Amino acid sequence: MNGTASPAAAPEACQQLAASGHSRLILLHYNHSGRLAGRGGADEGGLGPLRGLFVAASCLVVLENLLVLVAIVARMRSRRWVYYCLVNITLSDLLTGAAYLANVLLSGARTFRLTPAQWFLREGLLFSALAASTFSLLFTAGERFATMVRPAAESRAAKTGRVYGFIGLCWLLAALLGLLPLLGWNCVCRPRRCSSLLPLYAKEYILFCVVLFAGVLAAILALYGAIFRVVQATGRKVARSPARRKTRRLLKTVLLILAAFLLCWGPLFGLLLADVFGSNVWAQEYLRGMDWILTLAVLNSAVNPVIYAFRSREVCRAVLGFLCCGCLRLGLRGPGDCLARVAEAHSGTSTTDSSLRPRDSFRGSRSLSFRLREPLSSVSSVRSV
């Protein structure tokens, strides 16, 4: 293919290319993995309809999360810990869309103009953004569970400091995960250890990532299951119909979270596992043209704002208010109509988005003095003000 030798056939030449950081090294590995088959070679260019669809999907993720992020920062008055979790999730999903857009635009013929370091940065940035998004969901679930099992009062400074620390840890771990191949965990000039889908990535590294993300999914599932059991038990103690409705609402939110995660990430996990455990010949035959599966995983970052943000009445008001302000400035809508819609959204969600919020503890069942907590499966526990 293109007359390019395999790294295994010319190890000394491969090592020289690796030492000099020459872009021809990428061509060698793509040729050995079979990724050049059916592409018309490394000179194939053009965006194409499929890649155009990928660009549209990434733009959707970026614009949706940018809207939610700006609305939260500009119009939400609450600065409780949930606010910072919301900002962190939205920012990580925004960067996921941006990283995927950069990945698509630098693919195709541009791939073979990249140096190995640039190739590792292109792929690593996407891995880091996806990891940051997933770790943010895990952190939010963990913080919610901690709030449920330790309802005693805690100083605002201590709570905020811990949240900042965990957010920083999420991003540090995500950056480290994406940089591991650049730091040396790769298969450069060792083609037998290389992935067929990502020809410079070692199969061991991809397996590590799959196991890590699967573990995160299992942890999210366990935490939300525990939260649901606590809220369900609390609803039984209160023995009021609103509490039961809130329990059902919580169950729906948990199911939405898990269904979205499994639907978006499940095919990617299966594809990567098939790449790790299948032979190169099998992978070249059956794993070709599977780029849409990565797009599906990225679309989870478009679903997250809907689940984690728009199920919160305060975030809904913030987004609607932000949009209405934009419409007013453009002269697209009358002020009375705009404000009426915001008020309608406020009153419509306030009856369904309150939640099981005990004041200080779960002790006692004095129903009239027992305050309710917002649904703890989504980021909708922000106080209405």
Tab-separated table of C-alpha atoms in Angstrom:
chain	number	residue	atom	x	y	z
A	1	MET	CA	0.000	0.000	0.000
A	2	ASN	CA	1.702	3.143	-1.227
A	3	GLY	CA	4.935	1.132	-1.244
A	4	THR	CA	5.407	1.761	2.447
A	5	ALA	CA	7.225	-0.883	4.475
A	6	SER	CA	5.975	-2.219	7.775
A	7	PRO	CA	7.685	-1.097	11.018
A	8	ALA	CA	8.415	-4.782	11.708
A	9	ALA	CA	10.148	-5.165	8.339
A	10	ALA	CA	12.459	-2.189	8.860
A	11	PRO	CA	12.885	-1.661	12.631
A	12	GLU	CA	16.038	0.430	12.310
A	13	ALA	CA	14.420	2.822	9.844
A	14	CYS	CA	11.371	3.013	12.113
A	15	GLN	CA	13.526	3.900	15.124
A	16	GLN	CA	15.235	6.632	13.122
A	17	LEU	CA	11.873	8.095	12.115
A	18	ALA	CA	10.711	7.940	15.732
A	19	ALA	CA	13.856	9.658	16.973
A	20	SER	CA	13.489	12.458	14.429
A	21	GLY	CA	9.712	12.797	14.941
A	22	HIS	CA	9.040	12.371	11.229
A	23	SER	CA	5.442	12.195	10.031
A	24	ARG	CA	6.300	9.179	7.859
A	25	LEU	CA	6.206	7.103	11.048
A	26	ILE	CA	2.430	7.520	11.161
A	27	LEU	CA	2.143	6.306	7.567
A	28	LEU	CA	4.163	3.203	8.441
A	29	HIS	CA	1.852	2.275	11.305
A	30	TYR	CA	-1.343	3.019	9.398
A	31	ASN	CA	-0.090	0.867	6.550
A	32	HIS	CA	0.678	-2.046	8.874
A	33	SER	CA	-2.702	-1.794	10.634
A	34	GLY	CA	-4.609	-1.857	7.344
A	35	ARG	CA	-6.167	1.561	7.945
A	36	LEU	CA	-5.063	2.679	4.463
A	37	ALA	CA	-7.119	-0.038	2.767
A	38	GLY	CA	-10.002	1.434	0.804
A	39	ARG	CA	-8.981	5.027	1.571
A	40	GLY	CA	-7.240	5.792	-1.691
A	41	GLY	CA	-3.993	6.230	0.178
A	42	ALA	CA	-2.687	8.955	2.427
A	43	ASP	CA	-3.435	11.647	-0.124
A	44	GLU	CA	-7.199	11.204	0.056
A	45	GLY	CA	-8.755	14.541	0.921
A	46	GLY	CA	-12.044	16.345	1.273
A	47	LEU	CA	-14.504	16.581	4.100
A	48	GLY	CA	-17.080	14.181	2.687
A	49	PRO	CA	-20.681	13.706	3.839
A	50	LEU	CA	-19.829	11.372	6.741
A	51	ARG	CA	-17.149	13.615	8.169
A	52	GLY	CA	-19.481	16.549	7.617
A	53	LEU	CA	-22.007	14.762	9.822
A	54	PHE	CA	-19.326	14.248	12.470
A	55	VAL	CA	-18.518	17.968	12.357
A	56	ALA	CA	-22.212	18.799	12.787
A	57	ALA	CA	-22.456	16.465	15.793
A	58	SER	CA	-19.435	18.041	17.468
A	59	CYS	CA	-20.780	21.548	16.801
A	60	LEU	CA	-24.079	20.520	18.407
A	61	VAL	CA	-22.227	19.372	21.527
A	62	VAL	CA	-20.186	22.581	21.684
A	63	LEU	CA	-23.114	24.972	21.153
A	64	GLU	CA	-25.469	23.180	23.534
A	65	ASN	CA	-22.961	23.076	26.378
A	66	LEU	CA	-21.804	26.623	25.690
A	67	LEU	CA	-25.400	27.831	26.000
A	68	VAL	CA	-25.917	26.017	29.300
A	69	LEU	CA	-22.534	27.113	30.667
A	70	VAL	CA	-23.053	30.806	29.850
A	71	ALA	CA	-26.607	30.726	31.213
A	72	ILE	CA	-25.484	29.098	34.473
A	73	VAL	CA	-22.598	31.492	35.029
A	74	ALA	CA	-24.537	34.613	34.023
A	75	ARG	CA	-27.962	34.030	35.564
A	76	MET	CA	-27.772	31.511	38.409
A	77	ARG	CA	-27.514	33.265	41.744
A	78	SER	CA	-26.927	30.192	43.880
A	79	ARG	CA	-23.294	29.278	44.549
A	80	ARG	CA	-23.854	26.029	46.419
A	81	TRP	CA	-21.660	23.004	45.662
A	82	VAL	CA	-24.123	21.808	43.024
A	83	TYR	CA	-23.413	24.970	41.039
A	84	TYR	CA	-19.733	24.050	40.743
A	85	CYS	CA	-20.615	20.466	39.785
A	86	LEU	CA	-22.897	21.797	37.052
A	87	VAL	CA	-20.200	24.091	35.716
A	88	ASN	CA	-17.636	21.281	35.791
A	89	ILE	CA	-19.843	18.803	33.929
A	90	THR	CA	-20.845	21.362	31.319
A	91	LEU	CA	-17.278	22.572	30.788
A	92	SER	CA	-15.939	19.019	30.374
A	93	ASP	CA	-18.685	18.199	27.878
A	94	LEU	CA	-17.964	21.439	26.004
A	95	LEU	CA	-14.294	20.499	25.724
A	96	THR	CA	-15.279	17.010	24.575
A	97	GLY	CA	-17.155	18.502	21.643
A	98	ALA	CA	-14.265	20.851	20.842
A	99	ALA	CA	-11.691	18.049	21.050
A	100	TYR	CA	-13.751	15.841	18.769
A	101	LEU	CA	-14.172	18.705	16.277
A	102	ALA	CA	-10.409	19.199	16.216
A	103	ASN	CA	-9.934	15.443	15.826
A	104	VAL	CA	-12.261	15.289	12.814
A	105	LEU	CA	-10.749	18.344	11.137
A	106	LEU	CA	-7.217	16.963	11.587
A	107	SER	CA	-8.099	13.522	10.261
A	108	GLY	CA	-8.086	12.215	6.695
A	109	ALA	CA	-5.134	13.359	4.613
A	110	ARG	CA	-4.057	15.765	7.386
A	111	THR	CA	-3.281	12.779	9.602
A	112	PHE	CA	-0.172	12.004	7.591
A	113	ARG	CA	1.162	15.543	7.891
A	114	LEU	CA	1.225	15.333	11.693
A	115	THR	CA	4.324	14.470	13.674
A	116	PRO	CA	3.971	11.555	16.116
A	117	ALA	CA	3.780	14.005	19.040
A	118	GLN	CA	0.993	15.937	17.314
A	119	TRP	CA	-0.865	12.696	16.584
A	120	PHE	CA	-0.646	11.678	20.245
A	121	LEU	CA	-1.888	15.122	21.288
A	122	ARG	CA	-4.804	14.924	18.838
A	123	GLU	CA	-5.975	11.589	20.184
A	124	GLY	CA	-4.962	12.273	23.784
A	125	LEU	CA	-6.951	15.486	23.970
A	126	LEU	CA	-10.101	13.587	23.016
A	127	PHE	CA	-9.364	10.824	25.529
A	128	SER	CA	-8.758	13.447	28.235
A	129	ALA	CA	-11.972	15.331	27.464
A	130	LEU	CA	-14.057	12.144	27.472
A	131	ALA	CA	-12.403	11.064	30.725
A	132	ALA	CA	-13.035	14.471	32.328
A	133	SER	CA	-16.706	14.273	31.386
A	134	THR	CA	-17.033	10.751	32.805
A	135	PHE	CA	-15.078	11.543	35.977
A	136	SER	CA	-17.263	14.620	36.505
A	137	LEU	CA	-20.390	12.458	36.445
A	138	LEU	CA	-18.788	10.103	38.964
A	139	PHE	CA	-17.753	12.955	41.244
A	140	THR	CA	-21.236	14.477	41.163
A	141	ALA	CA	-22.808	11.138	42.046
A	142	GLY	CA	-20.299	10.637	44.867
A	143	GLU	CA	-20.873	14.102	46.293
A	144	ARG	CA	-24.625	13.590	46.211
A	145	PHE	CA	-24.312	10.285	48.015
A	146	ALA	CA	-22.062	11.875	50.659
A	147	THR	CA	-24.652	14.612	51.156
A	148	MET	CA	-27.356	11.999	51.657
A	149	VAL	CA	-25.517	9.818	54.170
A	150	ARG	CA	-23.980	12.765	56.040
A	151	PRO	CA	-26.780	15.310	56.265
A	152	ALA	CA	-25.211	17.098	59.259
A	153	ALA	CA	-24.426	20.759	58.748
A	154	GLU	CA	-21.037	21.513	57.186
A	155	SER	CA	-19.337	24.853	56.802
A	156	ARG	CA	-19.629	26.400	53.360
A	157	ALA	CA	-15.875	26.930	53.143
A	158	ALA	CA	-15.091	23.283	53.928
A	159	LYS	CA	-17.658	22.023	51.434
A	160	THR	CA	-16.478	24.363	48.683
A	161	GLY	CA	-12.839	23.504	49.334
A	162	ARG	CA	-13.515	19.791	49.045
A	163	VAL	CA	-15.491	20.302	45.837
A	164	TYR	CA	-12.662	22.361	44.345
A	165	GLY	CA	-10.184	19.656	45.321
A	166	PHE	CA	-12.164	16.871	43.705
A	167	ILE	CA	-12.787	18.914	40.548
A	168	GLY	CA	-9.052	19.539	40.271
A	169	LEU	CA	-8.410	15.837	40.798
A	170	CYS	CA	-10.872	14.969	38.001
A	171	TRP	CA	-9.019	17.145	35.526
A	172	LEU	CA	-5.586	16.000	36.679
A	173	LEU	CA	-6.465	12.331	36.254
A	174	ALA	CA	-8.129	13.009	32.890
A	175	ALA	CA	-5.077	14.889	31.585
A	176	LEU	CA	-2.752	12.151	32.807
A	177	LEU	CA	-4.854	9.474	31.134
A	178	GLY	CA	-4.719	11.261	27.790
A	179	LEU	CA	-0.977	11.937	28.003
A	180	LEU	CA	0.128	8.400	28.904
A	181	PRO	CA	0.776	7.368	25.259
A	182	LEU	CA	2.779	10.536	24.633
A	183	LEU	CA	4.780	9.847	27.784
A	184	GLY	CA	5.772	6.399	26.561
A	185	TRP	CA	2.876	3.953	26.840
A	186	ASN	CA	2.594	3.366	23.110
A	187	CYS	CA	3.582	0.814	20.471
A	188	VAL	CA	5.866	2.888	18.260
A	189	CYS	CA	7.972	0.488	16.169
A	190	ARG	CA	6.349	-2.501	17.942
A	191	PRO	CA	3.519	-3.239	15.517
A	192	ARG	CA	2.423	-6.522	17.076
A	193	ARG	CA	1.280	-4.623	20.176
A	194	CYS	CA	-0.544	-1.943	18.188
A	195	SER	CA	-4.260	-1.308	17.960
A	196	SER	CA	-5.861	-1.559	14.538
A	197	LEU	CA	-8.189	1.374	15.212
A	198	LEU	CA	-5.537	3.665	16.722
A	199	PRO	CA	-2.344	2.430	15.048
A	200	LEU	CA	0.141	4.106	17.439
A	201	TYR	CA	-1.705	3.109	20.620
A	202	ALA	CA	-0.772	-0.059	22.467
A	203	LYS	CA	-3.560	-2.560	22.979
A	204	GLU	CA	-2.688	-2.714	26.679
A	205	TYR	CA	-3.373	1.000	27.042
A	206	ILE	CA	-6.734	0.725	25.273
A	207	LEU	CA	-7.707	-2.217	27.497
A	208	PHE	CA	-6.732	-0.168	30.546
A	209	CYS	CA	-8.981	2.696	29.396
A	210	VAL	CA	-11.919	0.360	28.750
A	211	VAL	CA	-11.588	-1.243	32.189
A	212	LEU	CA	-11.294	2.191	33.801
A	213	PHE	CA	-14.381	3.596	32.091
A	214	ALA	CA	-16.338	0.409	32.832
A	215	GLY	CA	-15.352	0.749	36.480
A	216	VAL	CA	-16.553	4.363	36.492
A	217	LEU	CA	-19.877	3.259	35.016
A	218	ALA	CA	-20.230	0.561	37.682
A	219	ALA	CA	-19.442	3.100	40.412
A	220	ILE	CA	-22.010	5.583	39.059
A	221	LEU	CA	-24.581	2.792	38.927
A	222	ALA	CA	-23.825	1.755	42.524
A	223	LEU	CA	-23.939	5.318	43.873
A	224	TYR	CA	-27.217	6.245	42.217
A	225	GLY	CA	-28.698	2.924	43.280
A	226	ALA	CA	-27.737	3.704	46.883
A	227	ILE	CA	-29.124	7.239	46.583
A	228	PHE	CA	-32.395	5.916	45.243
A	229	ARG	CA	-32.717	3.453	48.128
A	230	VAL	CA	-32.108	6.212	50.687
A	231	VAL	CA	-34.663	8.522	49.086
A	232	GLN	CA	-37.182	5.706	48.764
A	233	ALA	CA	-36.787	4.823	52.451
A	234	THR	CA	-37.166	8.484	53.401
A	235	GLY	CA	-40.338	8.740	51.320
A	236	ARG	CA	-41.809	5.792	53.192
A	237	LYS	CA	-41.071	7.459	56.533
A	238	VAL	CA	-42.716	10.665	55.467
A	239	ALA	CA	-45.693	8.734	54.063
A	240	ARG	CA	-46.920	11.595	51.891
A	241	SER	CA	-47.923	11.363	48.277
A	242	PRO	CA	-45.572	14.181	47.112
A	243	ALA	CA	-42.633	12.199	48.491
A	244	ARG	CA	-43.682	9.167	46.467
A	245	ARG	CA	-43.954	11.280	43.333
A	246	LYS	CA	-40.474	12.627	43.945
A	247	THR	CA	-39.192	9.076	44.406
A	248	ARG	CA	-40.641	8.088	41.049
A	249	ARG	CA	-39.115	11.204	39.485
A	250	LEU	CA	-35.745	10.259	40.948
A	251	LEU	CA	-36.045	6.752	39.521
A	252	LYS	CA	-36.786	8.162	36.069
A	253	THR	CA	-33.762	10.444	36.278
A	254	VAL	CA	-31.465	7.616	37.359
A	255	LEU	CA	-32.733	5.430	34.527
A	256	LEU	CA	-32.169	8.267	32.043
A	257	ILE	CA	-28.601	8.717	33.241
A	258	LEU	CA	-27.750	5.034	33.008
A	259	ALA	CA	-29.584	4.459	29.726
A	260	ALA	CA	-27.831	7.410	28.077
A	261	PHE	CA	-24.433	6.278	29.333
A	262	LEU	CA	-24.921	2.677	28.232
A	263	LEU	CA	-26.423	3.606	24.862
A	264	CYS	CA	-23.641	6.050	24.022
A	265	TRP	CA	-20.638	4.256	25.525
A	266	GLY	CA	-21.613	0.595	25.173
A	267	PRO	CA	-20.849	0.279	21.422
A	268	LEU	CA	-17.478	2.013	21.897
A	269	PHE	CA	-16.544	-0.370	24.721
A	270	GLY	CA	-17.476	-3.324	22.540
A	271	LEU	CA	-15.529	-1.967	19.567
A	272	LEU	CA	-12.376	-1.356	21.614
A	273	LEU	CA	-12.561	-4.792	23.227
A	274	ALA	CA	-12.925	-6.389	19.799
A	275	ASP	CA	-9.872	-4.439	18.670
A	276	VAL	CA	-7.839	-5.512	21.704
A	277	PHE	CA	-8.635	-9.217	21.606
A	278	GLY	CA	-9.093	-9.707	17.844
A	279	SER	CA	-6.288	-10.350	15.393
A	280	ASN	CA	-5.120	-7.620	13.041
A	281	VAL	CA	-6.488	-9.521	10.040
A	282	TRP	CA	-9.904	-9.834	11.681
A	283	ALA	CA	-9.862	-6.176	12.740
A	284	GLN	CA	-8.954	-5.014	9.245
A	285	GLU	CA	-11.865	-6.988	7.845
A	286	TYR	CA	-14.636	-6.152	10.309
A	287	LEU	CA	-13.714	-2.990	12.216
A	288	ARG	CA	-13.340	-0.726	9.217
A	289	GLY	CA	-15.691	2.257	8.955
A	290	MET	CA	-16.660	2.298	12.645
A	291	ASP	CA	-15.877	5.976	13.266
A	292	TRP	CA	-19.561	6.708	13.927
A	293	ILE	CA	-19.299	4.716	17.184
A	294	LEU	CA	-16.922	7.317	18.614
A	295	THR	CA	-19.396	9.995	17.523
A	296	LEU	CA	-22.094	8.202	19.505
A	297	ALA	CA	-19.913	8.311	22.640
A	298	VAL	CA	-19.279	12.021	22.096
A	299	LEU	CA	-23.041	12.605	21.805
A	300	ASN	CA	-23.318	11.567	25.449
A	301	SER	CA	-21.905	15.025	26.120
A	302	ALA	CA	-24.941	16.458	24.338
A	303	VAL	CA	-27.312	14.348	26.428
A	304	ASN	CA	-25.701	15.252	29.758
A	305	PRO	CA	-26.868	18.900	29.789
A	306	VAL	CA	-30.444	17.786	29.145
A	307	ILE	CA	-30.400	15.340	32.041
A	308	TYR	CA	-28.212	17.187	34.523
A	309	ALA	CA	-29.207	20.750	33.760
A	310	PHE	CA	-32.656	20.969	32.237
A	311	ARG	CA	-34.203	18.808	34.955
A	312	SER	CA	-33.309	21.555	37.431
A	313	ARG	CA	-35.941	24.270	37.630
A	314	GLU	CA	-33.359	26.948	38.429
A	315	VAL	CA	-31.185	26.005	35.469
A	316	CYS	CA	-34.268	25.930	33.240
A	317	ARG	CA	-35.113	29.472	34.340
A	318	ALA	CA	-31.501	30.542	33.815
A	319	VAL	CA	-31.388	29.165	30.265
A	320	LEU	CA	-34.824	30.534	29.356
A	321	GLY	CA	-33.969	33.899	30.866
A	322	PHE	CA	-30.692	34.019	28.955
A	323	LEU	CA	-32.426	33.159	25.685
A	324	CYS	CA	-35.168	35.677	26.348
A	325	CYS	CA	-32.629	38.417	26.990
A	326	GLY	CA	-31.004	37.598	23.671
A	327	CYS	CA	-34.370	37.685	21.919
A	328	LEU	CA	-35.216	41.035	23.506
A	329	ARG	CA	-31.944	42.566	22.399
A	330	LEU	CA	-32.541	41.338	18.858
A	331	GLY	CA	-36.103	42.628	18.946
A	332	LEU	CA	-37.542	39.209	18.120
A	333	ARG	CA	-40.085	39.084	20.920
A	334	GLY	CA	-42.064	41.457	23.093
A	335	PRO	CA	-40.957	41.886	26.713
A	336	GLY	CA	-44.318	40.823	28.121
A	337	ASP	CA	-44.398	37.588	26.154
A	338	CYS	CA	-40.826	36.734	27.081
A	339	LEU	CA	-41.283	37.326	30.786
A	340	ALA	CA	-44.566	35.436	30.736
A	341	ARG	CA	-42.859	32.375	29.293
A	342	VAL	CA	-40.162	32.465	31.974
A	343	ALA	CA	-42.792	32.799	34.696
A	344	GLU	CA	-44.768	29.940	33.161
A	345	ALA	CA	-41.677	27.733	33.149
A	346	HIS	CA	-41.021	28.646	36.766
A	347	SER	CA	-44.513	27.796	37.940
A	348	GLY	CA	-44.738	24.679	35.783
A	349	THR	CA	-41.561	23.112	37.089
A	350	SER	CA	-41.898	24.157	40.683
A	351	THR	CA	-44.614	21.591	41.280
A	352	THR	CA	-42.568	18.701	39.928
A	353	ASP	CA	-38.979	19.583	40.755
A	354	SER	CA	-38.984	19.973	44.498
A	355	SER	CA	-37.392	17.133	46.375
A	356	LEU	CA	-36.462	15.134	49.375
A	357	ARG	CA	-34.358	17.646	51.296
A	358	PRO	CA	-34.108	16.914	55.033
A	359	ARG	CA	-32.965	19.887	57.046
A	360	ASP	CA	-30.253	18.368	59.178
A	361	SER	CA	-30.851	14.640	59.552
A	362	PHE	CA	-33.137	11.803	58.674
A	363	ARG	CA	-34.276	11.365	62.244
A	364	GLY	CA	-37.884	11.768	63.177
A	365	SER	CA	-40.980	11.625	61.039
A	366	ARG	CA	-42.711	14.816	62.025
A	367	SER	CA	-44.206	15.350	58.628
A	368	LEU	CA	-45.018	19.040	58.865
A	369	SER	CA	-41.492	20.038	59.875
A	370	PHE	CA	-39.715	17.598	57.597
A	371	ARG	CA	-38.306	19.529	54.661
A	372	LEU	CA	-37.770	17.851	51.344
A	373	ARG	CA	-34.572	17.514	49.310
A	374	GLU	CA	-34.375	18.082	45.531
A	375	PRO	CA	-33.999	15.019	43.274
A	376	LEU	CA	-30.512	13.816	43.955
A	377	SER	CA	-29.982	11.928	40.759
A	378	SER	CA	-29.694	14.943	38.573
A	379	VAL	CA	-28.097	18.235	39.349
A	380	SER	CA	-31.425	19.647	40.289
A	381	SER	CA	-30.841	20.138	43.970
A	382	VAL	CA	-30.024	23.814	43.545
A	383	ARG	CA	-32.220	25.924	45.762
A	384	SER	CA	-34.811	28.074	44.078
A	385	VAL	CA	-34.410	31.695	44.918
